[in-house]
């Protein structure tokens, strides 16, 4: 479910991804790392780009927009796909701090507000050419990052996830900006947007693709969830195919410690295994079955103050006694769409083909983050009213998250600690 809604302040301007980029764009630079067990981690250069929907987009010689989130493009500007490309332009962005994005070395800061205005940025990881997305292939590997969640109260969602977007963001003669301008977004929710892969979405189709939610969290609760689809790449849906019984798993197979009755595992203070009042390291491993080469499980480990914190073994009635996401766990937890759409094998196949790293920070204007942290839904310790933006700001007037030290490579290569879970590194047969 990680997506980050386009903020109302931008949606009201009618912003949408444009086909004709104008002006210059300066992408923030981010140091990342590639790791092996034998050689350790080496630095690499990446950049980040803001989603095309959040750039300034308007009709030629006009301040009128070209469409808004959840709808097809403006009919006047876009009677045809070719007319969209001619009539709609996208302004470049050279100061990413105006949309809450700053980078320093290997650190990325994302703010919910800038000058008390909601910006709710969603960004994607570009490769070192700045023309294509970094296509990560995590099957059989692990991915690690550090996070500071201290300014994320109930109702906030800091998200880091994978989307099976195209490497060039759908760049073609009608979409000249491509990945360099943040085009091509899709996820398992199959949202309707004015443009799909940067081309006018005249039919109002949904943009679907495989989604792997590595991190959806605030300081009170968190979840990891794979969302497979039964189609590869960007898939356009209509009618029932866009719904909950359609081509993509909208709910996903979630692992939320609070839902698993592990209520002292993650939270604020030293009484929790993972203390969110301090930064910590998040490790996600994607081991494969030695016989098939297919994704076998998804393992979550934390490191804080040099000490490894493993996931606890499930002890909830009706669920298998596992400490990782497995197909039997997902089946027992009621993730029927996940099973129907290919389960872990389908998710692993998408990661093998290559996916794009997306990061966002967002809240829900109607308080609809209770699926992540709400006491009423058994998802966390937060009262429903705490998820309302006006109440979020009473607790934290400047919500933000900092991700840093993004590393990926062989299992067991991306982090160090005083007590290592050596047995977990072995791939299972």
Tab-separated table of C-alpha atoms in Angstrom, residues 71-251:
chain	number	residue	atom	x	y	z
A	71	UNK	CA	-8.780	10.859	-13.199
A	72	UNK	CA	-8.016	10.760	-16.919
A	73	UNK	CA	-6.268	13.834	-18.357
A	74	UNK	CA	-8.004	17.118	-19.074
A	75	UNK	CA	-10.199	16.497	-22.117
A	76	UNK	CA	-9.595	19.926	-23.622
A	77	UNK	CA	-5.821	19.624	-23.472
A	78	UNK	CA	-5.790	15.929	-24.300
A	79	UNK	CA	-8.323	14.942	-26.982
A	80	UNK	CA	-5.633	12.575	-28.273
A	81	UNK	CA	-2.356	11.220	-26.910
A	82	UNK	CA	-0.460	13.274	-29.464
A	83	UNK	CA	-2.289	16.437	-28.408
A	84	UNK	CA	-1.326	15.760	-24.772
A	85	UNK	CA	2.336	15.686	-25.746
A	86	UNK	CA	1.956	18.970	-27.616
A	87	UNK	CA	-0.311	20.825	-25.200
A	88	UNK	CA	1.190	19.826	-21.836
A	89	UNK	CA	4.612	20.825	-20.558
A	90	UNK	CA	6.498	19.920	-17.419
A	91	UNK	CA	8.741	22.449	-15.726
A	92	UNK	CA	12.109	21.304	-14.461
A	93	UNK	CA	12.969	21.391	-10.771
A	94	UNK	CA	16.383	22.614	-9.627
A	95	UNK	CA	15.822	23.088	-5.889
A	96	UNK	CA	14.517	19.871	-4.395
A	97	UNK	CA	14.470	21.372	-0.918
A	98	UNK	CA	11.284	23.185	-1.965
A	99	UNK	CA	9.554	19.789	-2.078
A	100	UNK	CA	11.130	18.497	1.138
A	101	UNK	CA	14.062	16.547	-0.339
A	102	UNK	CA	17.703	17.076	0.655
A	103	UNK	CA	20.681	14.752	0.403
A	104	UNK	CA	24.116	14.821	2.006
A	105	UNK	CA	26.499	12.043	1.038
A	106	UNK	CA	24.699	8.782	1.859
A	107	UNK	CA	21.850	10.490	3.755
A	108	UNK	CA	18.407	11.385	2.392
A	109	UNK	CA	16.043	13.613	4.350
A	110	UNK	CA	12.338	13.716	3.457
A	111	UNK	CA	9.986	16.302	4.976
A	112	UNK	CA	6.207	16.189	5.017
A	113	UNK	CA	5.875	19.985	5.191
A	114	UNK	CA	7.840	22.883	3.766
A	115	UNK	CA	6.934	26.303	5.161
A	116	UNK	CA	3.837	24.707	6.732
A	117	UNK	CA	2.596	23.495	3.334
A	118	UNK	CA	2.112	19.774	2.658
A	119	UNK	CA	4.514	18.545	-0.018
A	120	UNK	CA	4.463	14.782	0.736
A	121	UNK	CA	7.230	13.884	-1.735
A	122	UNK	CA	7.586	10.576	-3.538
A	123	UNK	CA	10.913	9.960	-5.251
A	124	UNK	CA	12.657	7.235	-7.243
A	125	UNK	CA	16.265	6.088	-7.384
A	126	UNK	CA	18.065	6.930	-10.626
A	127	UNK	CA	21.279	5.284	-11.790
A	128	UNK	CA	24.536	7.183	-12.238
A	129	UNK	CA	23.560	8.366	-15.751
A	130	UNK	CA	20.509	10.236	-14.348
A	131	UNK	CA	18.597	9.018	-17.423
A	132	UNK	CA	17.393	5.647	-16.170
A	133	UNK	CA	16.069	4.201	-12.943
A	134	UNK	CA	18.379	1.960	-10.952
A	135	UNK	CA	16.923	-1.492	-11.638
A	136	UNK	CA	17.581	-3.467	-8.461
A	137	UNK	CA	17.408	-7.257	-8.490
A	138	UNK	CA	17.148	-8.373	-4.883
A	139	UNK	CA	16.153	-12.042	-5.267
A	140	UNK	CA	18.763	-14.061	-3.355
A	141	UNK	CA	20.273	-10.898	-1.873
A	142	UNK	CA	19.739	-8.569	1.069
A	143	UNK	CA	18.980	-4.850	1.280
A	144	UNK	CA	19.936	-2.680	4.228
A	145	UNK	CA	19.385	0.936	5.236
A	146	UNK	CA	19.510	3.107	8.340
A	147	UNK	CA	16.457	5.097	9.374
A	148	UNK	CA	15.677	7.877	11.822
A	149	UNK	CA	11.956	7.649	12.592
A	150	UNK	CA	11.972	9.886	15.655
A	151	UNK	CA	9.757	12.524	14.011
A	152	UNK	CA	7.088	10.134	12.738
A	153	UNK	CA	4.144	9.985	15.160
A	154	UNK	CA	0.938	8.000	14.767
A	155	UNK	CA	-0.656	8.603	11.387
A	156	UNK	CA	2.592	9.115	9.468
A	157	UNK	CA	3.961	6.689	6.897
A	158	UNK	CA	7.587	6.664	5.806
A	159	UNK	CA	7.733	4.215	2.923
A	160	UNK	CA	10.565	2.506	1.077
A	161	UNK	CA	9.418	0.009	-1.502
A	162	UNK	CA	9.984	-1.532	-4.918
A	163	UNK	CA	7.857	-0.967	-8.017
A	164	UNK	CA	8.193	-2.853	-11.306
A	165	UNK	CA	8.451	0.302	-13.380
A	166	UNK	CA	10.326	0.473	-16.673
A	167	UNK	CA	13.995	1.463	-16.591
A	168	UNK	CA	13.431	4.490	-18.827
A	169	UNK	CA	10.088	5.423	-17.253
A	170	UNK	CA	8.242	4.730	-20.509
A	171	UNK	CA	10.319	7.253	-22.441
A	172	UNK	CA	9.277	7.535	-26.102
A	173	UNK	CA	8.372	10.140	-28.707
A	174	UNK	CA	5.328	11.192	-26.660
A	175	UNK	CA	7.163	11.089	-23.326
A	176	UNK	CA	10.462	12.857	-23.840
A	177	UNK	CA	11.224	13.241	-20.146
A	178	UNK	CA	11.131	9.618	-19.053
A	179	UNK	CA	12.881	8.512	-15.891
A	180	UNK	CA	14.874	11.749	-15.702
A	181	UNK	CA	11.557	13.519	-15.037
A	182	UNK	CA	9.993	10.867	-12.813
A	183	UNK	CA	7.514	9.288	-15.233
A	184	UNK	CA	6.225	5.722	-15.333
A	185	UNK	CA	4.900	5.113	-11.809
A	186	UNK	CA	2.786	2.043	-11.104
A	187	UNK	CA	2.011	-0.167	-8.116
A	188	UNK	CA	-0.268	-2.975	-6.999
A	189	UNK	CA	-3.078	-0.550	-6.112
A	190	UNK	CA	-3.702	0.079	-9.853
A	191	UNK	CA	-4.474	3.780	-9.484
A	192	UNK	CA	-5.866	5.872	-12.311
A	193	UNK	CA	-3.579	8.794	-13.184
A	194	UNK	CA	-3.795	11.277	-16.069
A	195	UNK	CA	-0.765	9.744	-17.758
A	196	UNK	CA	0.617	6.192	-17.800
A	197	UNK	CA	4.273	5.858	-18.682
A	198	UNK	CA	4.090	9.534	-19.558
A	199	UNK	CA	1.411	9.090	-22.247
A	200	UNK	CA	-2.117	10.484	-21.963
A	201	UNK	CA	-4.363	7.960	-20.182
A	202	UNK	CA	-7.432	8.764	-22.302
A	203	UNK	CA	-9.299	5.620	-21.279
A	204	UNK	CA	-8.801	6.193	-17.556
A	205	UNK	CA	-7.044	2.866	-17.068
A	206	UNK	CA	-5.333	1.830	-13.857
A	207	UNK	CA	-1.542	1.556	-13.770
A	208	UNK	CA	-0.667	-1.805	-12.187
A	209	UNK	CA	2.584	-3.569	-11.399
A	210	UNK	CA	4.273	-5.760	-8.820
A	211	UNK	CA	5.061	-3.970	-5.549
A	212	UNK	CA	7.312	-5.008	-2.679
A	213	UNK	CA	6.768	-2.905	0.433
A	214	UNK	CA	10.048	-3.238	2.282
A	215	UNK	CA	9.270	-0.520	4.796
A	216	UNK	CA	6.036	1.218	5.814
A	217	UNK	CA	6.419	2.701	9.251
A	218	UNK	CA	6.251	5.435	11.804
A	219	UNK	CA	7.688	5.447	15.322
A	220	UNK	CA	4.788	3.372	16.701
A	221	UNK	CA	4.214	0.603	14.178
A	222	UNK	CA	5.563	-0.880	10.961
A	223	UNK	CA	4.838	-3.416	8.248
A	224	UNK	CA	6.585	-5.309	5.462
A	225	UNK	CA	4.388	-6.720	2.675
A	226	UNK	CA	4.860	-8.225	-0.793
A	227	UNK	CA	2.098	-7.400	-3.323
A	228	UNK	CA	2.373	-9.679	-6.387
A	229	UNK	CA	0.518	-9.270	-9.674
A	230	UNK	CA	-0.159	-11.932	-12.290
A	231	UNK	CA	1.276	-9.722	-15.041
A	232	UNK	CA	4.862	-8.558	-15.486
A	233	UNK	CA	5.896	-4.943	-15.910
A	234	UNK	CA	3.440	-2.062	-16.205
A	235	UNK	CA	-0.025	-3.445	-16.855
A	236	UNK	CA	-3.128	-1.375	-17.690
A	237	UNK	CA	-6.337	-2.504	-16.041
A	238	UNK	CA	-9.991	-1.620	-16.391
A	239	UNK	CA	-13.187	-2.667	-14.646
A	240	UNK	CA	-13.006	-5.652	-12.319
A	241	UNK	CA	-9.353	-6.283	-13.199
A	242	UNK	CA	-8.493	-3.159	-11.175
A	243	UNK	CA	-10.380	-4.348	-8.106
A	244	UNK	CA	-9.518	-6.532	-5.131
A	245	UNK	CA	-10.225	-9.698	-7.101
A	246	UNK	CA	-8.234	-8.437	-10.071
A	247	UNK	CA	-4.697	-8.647	-11.410
A	248	UNK	CA	-2.794	-7.369	-8.339
A	249	UNK	CA	-2.761	-8.126	-4.628
A	250	UNK	CA	-3.845	-4.881	-3.014
A	251	UNK	CA	-3.619	-5.977	0.625
